[in-house]
Structures are given as C-alpha cells and as structure tokens.
Short mmCIF file of C-alpha atoms in Angstrom, two decimals:
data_model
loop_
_atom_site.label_atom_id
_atom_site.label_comp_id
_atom_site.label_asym_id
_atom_site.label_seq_id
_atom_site.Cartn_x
_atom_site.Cartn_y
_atom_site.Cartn_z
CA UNK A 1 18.93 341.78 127.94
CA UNK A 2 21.10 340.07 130.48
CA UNK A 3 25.21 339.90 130.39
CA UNK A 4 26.12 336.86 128.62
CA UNK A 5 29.47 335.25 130.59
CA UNK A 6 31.51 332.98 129.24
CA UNK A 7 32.43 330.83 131.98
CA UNK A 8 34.46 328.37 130.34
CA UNK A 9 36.73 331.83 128.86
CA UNK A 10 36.72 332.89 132.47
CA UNK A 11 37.68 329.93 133.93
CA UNK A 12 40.74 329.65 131.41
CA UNK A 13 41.48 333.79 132.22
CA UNK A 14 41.66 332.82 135.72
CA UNK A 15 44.23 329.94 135.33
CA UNK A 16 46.36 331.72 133.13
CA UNK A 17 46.60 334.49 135.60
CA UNK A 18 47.53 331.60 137.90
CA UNK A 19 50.40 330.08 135.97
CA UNK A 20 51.54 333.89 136.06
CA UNK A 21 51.52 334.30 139.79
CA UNK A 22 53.00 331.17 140.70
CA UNK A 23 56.05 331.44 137.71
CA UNK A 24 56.77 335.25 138.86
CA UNK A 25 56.29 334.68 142.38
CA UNK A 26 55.44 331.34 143.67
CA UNK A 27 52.64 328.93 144.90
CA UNK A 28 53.16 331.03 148.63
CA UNK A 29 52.28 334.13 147.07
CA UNK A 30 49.13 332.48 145.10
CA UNK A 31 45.91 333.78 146.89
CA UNK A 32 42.45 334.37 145.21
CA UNK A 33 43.15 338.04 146.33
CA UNK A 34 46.64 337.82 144.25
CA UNK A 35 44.96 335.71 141.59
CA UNK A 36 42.34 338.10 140.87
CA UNK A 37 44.47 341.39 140.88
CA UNK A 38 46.17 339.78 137.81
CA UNK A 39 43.19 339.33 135.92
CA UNK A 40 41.64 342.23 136.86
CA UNK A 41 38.72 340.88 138.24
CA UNK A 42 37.34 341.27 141.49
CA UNK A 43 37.85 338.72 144.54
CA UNK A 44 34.09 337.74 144.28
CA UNK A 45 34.62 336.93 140.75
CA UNK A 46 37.46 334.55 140.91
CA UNK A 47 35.90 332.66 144.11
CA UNK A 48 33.15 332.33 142.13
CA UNK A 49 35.02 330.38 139.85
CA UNK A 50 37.56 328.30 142.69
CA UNK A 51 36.54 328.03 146.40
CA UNK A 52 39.60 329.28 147.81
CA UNK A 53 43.65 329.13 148.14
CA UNK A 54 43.66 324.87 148.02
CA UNK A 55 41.46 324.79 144.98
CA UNK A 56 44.15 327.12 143.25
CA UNK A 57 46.35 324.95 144.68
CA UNK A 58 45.36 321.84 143.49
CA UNK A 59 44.60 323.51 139.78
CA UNK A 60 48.08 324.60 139.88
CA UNK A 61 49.40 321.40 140.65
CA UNK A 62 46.75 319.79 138.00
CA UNK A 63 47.95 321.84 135.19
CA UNK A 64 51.72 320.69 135.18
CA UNK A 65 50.18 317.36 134.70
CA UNK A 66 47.94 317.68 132.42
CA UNK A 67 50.58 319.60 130.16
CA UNK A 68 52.41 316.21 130.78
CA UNK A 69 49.84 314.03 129.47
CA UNK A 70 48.95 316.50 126.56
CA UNK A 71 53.20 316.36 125.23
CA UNK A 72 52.72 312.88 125.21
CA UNK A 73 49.50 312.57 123.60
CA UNK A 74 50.79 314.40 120.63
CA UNK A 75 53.88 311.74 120.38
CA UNK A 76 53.31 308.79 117.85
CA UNK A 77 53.51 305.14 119.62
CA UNK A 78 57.14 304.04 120.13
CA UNK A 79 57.80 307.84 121.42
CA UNK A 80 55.14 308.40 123.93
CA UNK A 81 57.04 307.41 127.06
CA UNK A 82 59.86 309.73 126.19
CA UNK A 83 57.40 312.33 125.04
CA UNK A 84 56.05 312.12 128.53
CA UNK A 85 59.60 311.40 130.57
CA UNK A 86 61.77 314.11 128.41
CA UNK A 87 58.94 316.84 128.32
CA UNK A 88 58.65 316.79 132.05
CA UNK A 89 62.66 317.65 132.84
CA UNK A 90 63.37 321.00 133.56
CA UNK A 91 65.51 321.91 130.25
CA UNK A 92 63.84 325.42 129.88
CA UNK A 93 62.19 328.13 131.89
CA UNK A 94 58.39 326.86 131.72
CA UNK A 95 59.41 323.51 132.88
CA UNK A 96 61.47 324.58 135.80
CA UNK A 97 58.75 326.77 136.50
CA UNK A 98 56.78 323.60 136.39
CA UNK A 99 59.32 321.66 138.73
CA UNK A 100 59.15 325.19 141.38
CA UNK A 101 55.33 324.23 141.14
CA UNK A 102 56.08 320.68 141.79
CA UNK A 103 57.78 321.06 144.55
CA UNK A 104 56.14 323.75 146.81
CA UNK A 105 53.19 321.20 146.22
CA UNK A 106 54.90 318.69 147.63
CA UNK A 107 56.10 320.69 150.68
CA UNK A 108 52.86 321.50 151.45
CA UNK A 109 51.19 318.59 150.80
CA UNK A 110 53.73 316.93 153.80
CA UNK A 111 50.89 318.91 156.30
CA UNK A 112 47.93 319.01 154.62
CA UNK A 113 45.85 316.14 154.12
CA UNK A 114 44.12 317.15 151.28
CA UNK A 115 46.76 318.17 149.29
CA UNK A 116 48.51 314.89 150.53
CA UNK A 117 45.62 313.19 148.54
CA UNK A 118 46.26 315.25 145.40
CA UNK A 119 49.62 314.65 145.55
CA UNK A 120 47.95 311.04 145.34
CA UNK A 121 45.89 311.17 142.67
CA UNK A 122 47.93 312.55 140.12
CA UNK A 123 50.78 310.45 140.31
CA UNK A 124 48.11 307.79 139.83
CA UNK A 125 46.89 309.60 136.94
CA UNK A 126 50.73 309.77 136.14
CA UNK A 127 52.07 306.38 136.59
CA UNK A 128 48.49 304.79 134.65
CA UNK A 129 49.17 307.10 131.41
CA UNK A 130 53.00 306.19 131.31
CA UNK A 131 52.03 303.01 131.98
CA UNK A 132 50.10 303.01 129.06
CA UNK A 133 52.38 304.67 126.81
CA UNK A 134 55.15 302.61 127.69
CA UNK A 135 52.93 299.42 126.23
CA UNK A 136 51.91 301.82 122.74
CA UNK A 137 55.30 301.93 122.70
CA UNK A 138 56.08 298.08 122.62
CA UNK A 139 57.21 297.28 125.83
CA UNK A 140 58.46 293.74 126.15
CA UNK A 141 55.54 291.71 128.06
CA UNK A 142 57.93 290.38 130.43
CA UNK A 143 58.15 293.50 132.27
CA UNK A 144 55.24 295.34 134.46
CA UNK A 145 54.48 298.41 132.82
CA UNK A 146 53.05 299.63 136.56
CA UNK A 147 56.07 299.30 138.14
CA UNK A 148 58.70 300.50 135.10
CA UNK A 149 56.67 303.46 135.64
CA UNK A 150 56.89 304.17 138.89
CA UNK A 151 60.39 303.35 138.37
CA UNK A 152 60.80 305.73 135.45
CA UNK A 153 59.03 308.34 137.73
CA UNK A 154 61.38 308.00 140.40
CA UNK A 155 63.85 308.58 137.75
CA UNK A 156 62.32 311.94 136.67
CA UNK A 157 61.98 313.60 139.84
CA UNK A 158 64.77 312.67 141.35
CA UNK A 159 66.57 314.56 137.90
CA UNK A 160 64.63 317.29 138.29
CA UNK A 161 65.26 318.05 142.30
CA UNK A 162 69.20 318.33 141.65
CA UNK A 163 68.50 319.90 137.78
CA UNK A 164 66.19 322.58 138.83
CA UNK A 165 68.38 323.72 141.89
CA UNK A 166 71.74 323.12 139.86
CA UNK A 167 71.14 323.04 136.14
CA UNK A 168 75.11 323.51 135.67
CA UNK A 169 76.08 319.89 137.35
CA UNK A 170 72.99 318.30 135.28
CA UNK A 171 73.29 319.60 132.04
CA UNK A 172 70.00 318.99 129.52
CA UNK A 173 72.38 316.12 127.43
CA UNK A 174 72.89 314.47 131.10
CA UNK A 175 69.58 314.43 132.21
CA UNK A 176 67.69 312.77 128.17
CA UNK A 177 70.99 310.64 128.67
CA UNK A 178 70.25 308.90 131.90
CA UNK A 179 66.36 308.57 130.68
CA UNK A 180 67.21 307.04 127.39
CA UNK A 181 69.83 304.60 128.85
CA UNK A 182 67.00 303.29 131.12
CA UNK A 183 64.14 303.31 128.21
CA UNK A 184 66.71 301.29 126.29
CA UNK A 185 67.20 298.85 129.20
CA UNK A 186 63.28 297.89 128.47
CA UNK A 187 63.68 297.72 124.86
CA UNK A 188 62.37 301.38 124.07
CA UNK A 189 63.56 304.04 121.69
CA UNK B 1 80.18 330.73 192.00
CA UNK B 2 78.31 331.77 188.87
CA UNK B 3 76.38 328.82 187.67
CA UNK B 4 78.08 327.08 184.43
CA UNK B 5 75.97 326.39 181.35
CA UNK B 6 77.18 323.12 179.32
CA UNK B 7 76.50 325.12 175.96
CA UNK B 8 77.28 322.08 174.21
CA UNK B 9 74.60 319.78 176.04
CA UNK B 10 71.95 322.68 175.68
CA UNK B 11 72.86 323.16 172.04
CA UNK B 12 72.25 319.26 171.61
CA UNK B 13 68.77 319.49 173.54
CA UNK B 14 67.14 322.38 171.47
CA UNK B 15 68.14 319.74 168.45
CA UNK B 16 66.54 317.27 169.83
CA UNK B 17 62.97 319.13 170.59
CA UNK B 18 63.69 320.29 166.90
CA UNK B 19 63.52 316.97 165.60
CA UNK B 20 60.28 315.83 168.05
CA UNK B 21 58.47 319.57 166.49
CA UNK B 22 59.31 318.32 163.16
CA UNK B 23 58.20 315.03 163.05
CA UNK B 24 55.08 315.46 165.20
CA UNK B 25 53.98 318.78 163.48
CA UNK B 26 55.64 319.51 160.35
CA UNK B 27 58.66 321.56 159.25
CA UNK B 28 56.06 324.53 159.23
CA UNK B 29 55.18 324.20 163.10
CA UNK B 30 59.01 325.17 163.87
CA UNK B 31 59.42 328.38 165.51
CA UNK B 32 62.07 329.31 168.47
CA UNK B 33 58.69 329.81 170.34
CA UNK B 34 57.23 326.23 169.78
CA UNK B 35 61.01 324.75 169.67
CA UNK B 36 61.41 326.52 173.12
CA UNK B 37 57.96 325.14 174.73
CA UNK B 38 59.51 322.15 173.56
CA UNK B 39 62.11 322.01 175.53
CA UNK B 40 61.08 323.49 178.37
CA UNK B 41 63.35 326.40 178.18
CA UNK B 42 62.72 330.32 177.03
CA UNK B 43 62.74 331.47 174.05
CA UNK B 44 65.29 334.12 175.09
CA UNK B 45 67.43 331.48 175.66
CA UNK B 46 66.90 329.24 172.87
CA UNK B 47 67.30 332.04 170.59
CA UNK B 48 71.16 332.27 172.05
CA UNK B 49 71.74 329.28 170.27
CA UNK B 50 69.62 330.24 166.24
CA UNK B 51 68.88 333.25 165.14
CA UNK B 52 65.93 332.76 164.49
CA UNK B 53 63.46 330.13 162.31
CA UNK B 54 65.56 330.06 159.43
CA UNK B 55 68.34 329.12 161.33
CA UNK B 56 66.38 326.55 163.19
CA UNK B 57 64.95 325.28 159.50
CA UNK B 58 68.42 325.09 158.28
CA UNK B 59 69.45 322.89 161.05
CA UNK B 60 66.51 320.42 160.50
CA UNK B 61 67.91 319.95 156.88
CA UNK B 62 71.75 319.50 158.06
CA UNK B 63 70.66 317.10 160.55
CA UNK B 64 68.70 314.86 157.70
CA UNK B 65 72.43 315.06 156.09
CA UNK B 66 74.10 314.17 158.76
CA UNK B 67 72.33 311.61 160.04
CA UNK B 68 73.24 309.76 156.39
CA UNK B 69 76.76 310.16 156.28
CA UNK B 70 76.88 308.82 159.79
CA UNK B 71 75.21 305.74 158.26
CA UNK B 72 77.63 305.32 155.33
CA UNK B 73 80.70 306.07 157.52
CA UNK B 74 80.04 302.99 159.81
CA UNK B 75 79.89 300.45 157.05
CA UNK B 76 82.95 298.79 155.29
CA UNK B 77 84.64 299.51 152.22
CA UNK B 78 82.21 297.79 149.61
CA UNK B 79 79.23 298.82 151.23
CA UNK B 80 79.30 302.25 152.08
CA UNK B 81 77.88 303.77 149.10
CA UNK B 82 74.33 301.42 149.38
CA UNK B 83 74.84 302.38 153.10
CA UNK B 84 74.82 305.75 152.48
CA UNK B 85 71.65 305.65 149.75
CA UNK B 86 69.62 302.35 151.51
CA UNK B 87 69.63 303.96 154.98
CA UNK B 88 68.19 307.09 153.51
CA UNK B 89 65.27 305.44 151.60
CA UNK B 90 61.76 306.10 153.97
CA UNK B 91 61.71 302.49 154.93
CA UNK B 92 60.45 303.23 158.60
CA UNK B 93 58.58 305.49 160.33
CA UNK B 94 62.43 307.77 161.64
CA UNK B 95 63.12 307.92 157.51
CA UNK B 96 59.34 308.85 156.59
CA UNK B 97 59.82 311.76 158.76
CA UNK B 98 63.22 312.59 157.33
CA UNK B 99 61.54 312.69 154.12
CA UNK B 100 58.88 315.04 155.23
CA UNK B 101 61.54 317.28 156.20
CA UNK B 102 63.12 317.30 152.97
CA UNK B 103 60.14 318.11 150.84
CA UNK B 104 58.90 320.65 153.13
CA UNK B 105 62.53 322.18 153.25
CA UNK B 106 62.60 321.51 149.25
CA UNK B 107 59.13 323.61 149.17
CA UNK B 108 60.39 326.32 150.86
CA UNK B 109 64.02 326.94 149.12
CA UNK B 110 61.54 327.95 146.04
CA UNK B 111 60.99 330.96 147.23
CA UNK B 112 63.56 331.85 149.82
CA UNK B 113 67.23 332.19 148.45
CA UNK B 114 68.82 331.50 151.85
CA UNK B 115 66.99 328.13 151.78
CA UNK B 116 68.02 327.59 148.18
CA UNK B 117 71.66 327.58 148.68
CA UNK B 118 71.37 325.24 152.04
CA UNK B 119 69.49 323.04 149.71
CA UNK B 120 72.77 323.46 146.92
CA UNK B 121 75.40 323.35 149.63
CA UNK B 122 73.35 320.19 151.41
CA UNK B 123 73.06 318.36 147.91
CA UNK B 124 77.30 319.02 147.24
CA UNK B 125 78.32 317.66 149.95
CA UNK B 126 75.82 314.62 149.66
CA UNK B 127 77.47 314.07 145.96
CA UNK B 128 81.14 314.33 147.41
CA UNK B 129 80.25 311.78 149.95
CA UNK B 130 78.87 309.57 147.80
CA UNK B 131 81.18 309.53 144.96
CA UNK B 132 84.36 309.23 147.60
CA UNK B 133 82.15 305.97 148.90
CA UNK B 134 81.61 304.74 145.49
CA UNK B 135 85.53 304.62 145.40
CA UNK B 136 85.94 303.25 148.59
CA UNK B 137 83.49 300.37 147.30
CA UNK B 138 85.79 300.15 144.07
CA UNK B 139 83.81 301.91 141.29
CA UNK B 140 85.49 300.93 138.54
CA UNK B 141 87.84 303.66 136.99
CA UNK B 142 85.69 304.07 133.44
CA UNK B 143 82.70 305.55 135.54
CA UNK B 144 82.75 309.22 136.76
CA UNK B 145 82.19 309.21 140.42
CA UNK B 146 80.70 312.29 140.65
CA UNK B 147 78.32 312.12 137.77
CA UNK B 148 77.33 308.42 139.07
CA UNK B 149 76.44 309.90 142.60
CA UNK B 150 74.35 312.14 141.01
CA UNK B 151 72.07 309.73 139.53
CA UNK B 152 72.43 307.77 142.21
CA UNK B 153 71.08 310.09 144.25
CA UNK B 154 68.33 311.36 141.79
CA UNK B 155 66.91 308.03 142.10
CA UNK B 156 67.12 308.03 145.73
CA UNK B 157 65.10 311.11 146.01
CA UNK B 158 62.50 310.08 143.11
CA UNK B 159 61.80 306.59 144.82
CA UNK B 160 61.22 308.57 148.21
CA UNK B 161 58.69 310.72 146.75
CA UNK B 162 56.43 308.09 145.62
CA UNK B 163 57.17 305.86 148.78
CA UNK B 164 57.11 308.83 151.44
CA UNK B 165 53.36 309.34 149.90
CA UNK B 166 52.33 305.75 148.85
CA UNK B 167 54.21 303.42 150.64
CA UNK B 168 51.97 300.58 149.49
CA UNK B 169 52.69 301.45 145.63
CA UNK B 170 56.82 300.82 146.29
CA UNK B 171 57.32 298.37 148.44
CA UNK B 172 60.51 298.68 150.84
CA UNK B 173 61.70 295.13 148.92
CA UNK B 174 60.95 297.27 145.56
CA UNK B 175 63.19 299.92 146.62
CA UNK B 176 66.17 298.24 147.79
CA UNK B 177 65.84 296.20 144.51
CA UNK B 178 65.90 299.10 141.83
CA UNK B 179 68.88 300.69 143.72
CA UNK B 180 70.92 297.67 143.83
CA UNK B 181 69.76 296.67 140.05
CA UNK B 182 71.62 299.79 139.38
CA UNK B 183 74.86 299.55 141.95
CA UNK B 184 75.31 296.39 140.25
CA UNK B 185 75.69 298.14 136.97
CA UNK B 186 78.55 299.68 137.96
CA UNK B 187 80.04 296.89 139.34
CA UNK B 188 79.39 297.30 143.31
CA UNK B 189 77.44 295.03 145.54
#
C-alpha cells in the first residue's frame, strides 16, 4: 500500500519551520537547505513543496500579511481598521519579528524585480482590505477610503521603522496614540 | 619632490563613484572592488580611505542624511522643518534612489548590529534636527518637539515606501499634501 502524504500538513510544517528561521536568524539566513534542516526533512522534500530561496521569500513576506488580514477579520465592524492598523505595530516580539521580516523584504526587493512586484501586490492586497474595513467601520462618504488607506499605511510603517529599531523613544501608548488620533480625524473609533 | 595627494579631493571622489554604484546597481553591488573600478583608482588605494564594505555602506547612509539637513539648513526660519521632510520625499528620480538606499541599508541593519546602530545614530540625529527646525519655524510651546519630529518623520518614511514602489498610487501632489495637512496641525506653514 503506498505512503499516504499529507501535503497540505507538510506544506504548513514547512512554513512554520520558516517563521522559525527567519525570527531566530533572519530572511538572509533563510535557504531551502536551512529551511529543511529545521523540519527535518530533506532538501528534495522542501523544494518539492517551494521552488527555491524567492518562493520562501515571498511566503515569508505573505504570511505577515495574511496574519494582518486574519486580526482584522476577527474584529467586529467599527473596529476593523484598528484591528488591522494596531495589530500590525511592533508592541511585542512576534510583531517585531514581523517588522525584521518586513523590512529585509523591502531591502531586497530594491534589486530584485520580482520581489519588487510582491512588494506590489501585497500592499494592494493591503490598502483594498483596509480600505474596506475602514467603510465596515462607517467611514464618512466624503472621504476616499483608497487613499485614507494608503495614508493610514504610511502611518504604520513609518511607526514601525523608528519603533522596531528604538522601541524606548516610541513607546506602545505612543505609537496606538498617534493611530487613534488619526482614525478619529475620519470619524472612527 | 614626492608627489602630494589632495586626500581631501580623493576622499570626495570615492563618494562620488559610491553614490553612481548605488544608484545604478543597488546598495548590494558596493564593494571597495566595484567602488574602485569606479573610480578608476585601486582598490589598495581606495581601501586607504574605508575599511572595508561596511564602512563604504555606512557612508552611503550618512550621505542620504546629509544631503537632508543640507536642504533644511538653506531655507528660512518657518520653513525649514517642511524643507527638511519635503526635500526628502522620492519626488524625483536623485530622491527615488535615496530611498533605495535606505531600505536596502534598513534590510541589512536586521541582521548586522554595526548597521543597526548607524541606522539608530542616523535616525537621532534626524529627530534632533528636526525638532530644533520645528522651533526655528515656531512650534508652538504645548507640542513636544521631539516627540512631533518623530511622527513627523514616521510619516515621511511610510509615504516613501509606498511612493518609492508605486509612484502612481501617491502622487508627488498627494504627498506634499498629507505632510503639510499635518504641519498645519501644529501650527507651521
């Protein structure tokens, strides 16, 4: 009788082993040589599963989204764009492990056209969702959701460059502080 | 007569073949070797003036730095501080390559702690300049100057991300607007 795999519980033991390189020792050590020693799998295994170092890359970089998206999800309407905003700053060690992610991505992606057009695509994926929590969440129709979001973005990232690298001038209070003073400019929260 | 080296004009001309590396090839192409075939001199030479890569990398970030204060410093009293943050947004093709430099330099402080405290020591003495502009531009006493330039410069560095990468998403009129939007709330400009 043939092995039965489990691809889909493969595919997950592989990402997790992922997230666990890049935390410990960055996206410049991840490597589907590196990847698989920490699953205990072999090389031909893991490729099997992601072509090579971009496509663990790019799943790297996918995941701190999607754990965006799924945070705000879970929020009831009227909380969503915080859920989203507030769950992305780097107030514990997961999320600045998120923001290290984050930005190694973006430092490669400045030579690397393909990762240049991931970088792309999820802060389309990112700016669309906010966008469309911001109007479950009653925005006024006289502003552009669109543009409040990419706004609200800026706002984020820009937090979480000096936060990550300096949490003691940005403390946690500081950072939800600036946030909700700009939700509350567009009638949120 | 022993021939005299101007160690001051050489100095200046490895920073200038620095600058054409790093905005023709990314902060990753710099090496004494290519910043030496660069200029035209050896690498023995160009070595007498960095260390080494680091050093050079370092350099590329200070310069980014510099090149902004030098900005806010030539503009009068009232409009230093939008000087200082509107001259550094990527607006043209010189500032899109500035900002390249910054998120590749950004990438790489993850994982090296040498880069990581240029990055700190860069981002201090960005703050101090800013908040001493915001009083030259008479920031009203009830703000903190410090904490002010930090958000200030949050959103600088959020609204380059998205424009560095998607120009067409954040228009340069878009940018200038959300930073003065919020240099008017605290009374400048």
């Amino acid at each position: 009788m043939p092995r039965v795999v489990d691809h889909e519980a493969r595919r997950a033991e592989v990402v997790a082993a992922l997230w666990r390189v890049v935390s410990r020792d960055g996206l410049e050590a991840v490597t589907v040589r590196s990847v698989a020693a920490e699953t205990g799998m072999s090389t031909s295994v893991v490729s099997h599963y992601f072509a090579g170092k971009d496509d663990l890359l790019r799943l790297a970089f996918r995941l701190v989204l999607d754990r965006g998206l799924a945070r705000a999800g879970a929020a009831p309407p009227g909380e969503r764009a915080r859920s989203l905003l507030a769950g992305a700053l780097p107030l514990d060690a997961e999320r600045r492990a998120e923001a290290r992610i984050w930005f190694a991505f973006v430092g490669l992606a400045v030579s690397r056209p393909d990762l240049e057009a991931e970088q792309r695509r999820v802060y389309r994926a990112l700016r669309t969702a906010l966008a469309r929590s911001l109007g479950d969440d009653g925005l006024d129709e006289r502003f552009d959701a669109e543009a409040e979001a990419a706004a609200l973005i800026a706002l984020l990232d820009g937090l979480t460059v000096q936060a990550a690298f300096e949490p003691w001038r940005l403390s946690g209070r500081r950072q939800l502080a600036l946030l909700d003073e700009r939700l509350a400019a567009l009638g949120i929260g």
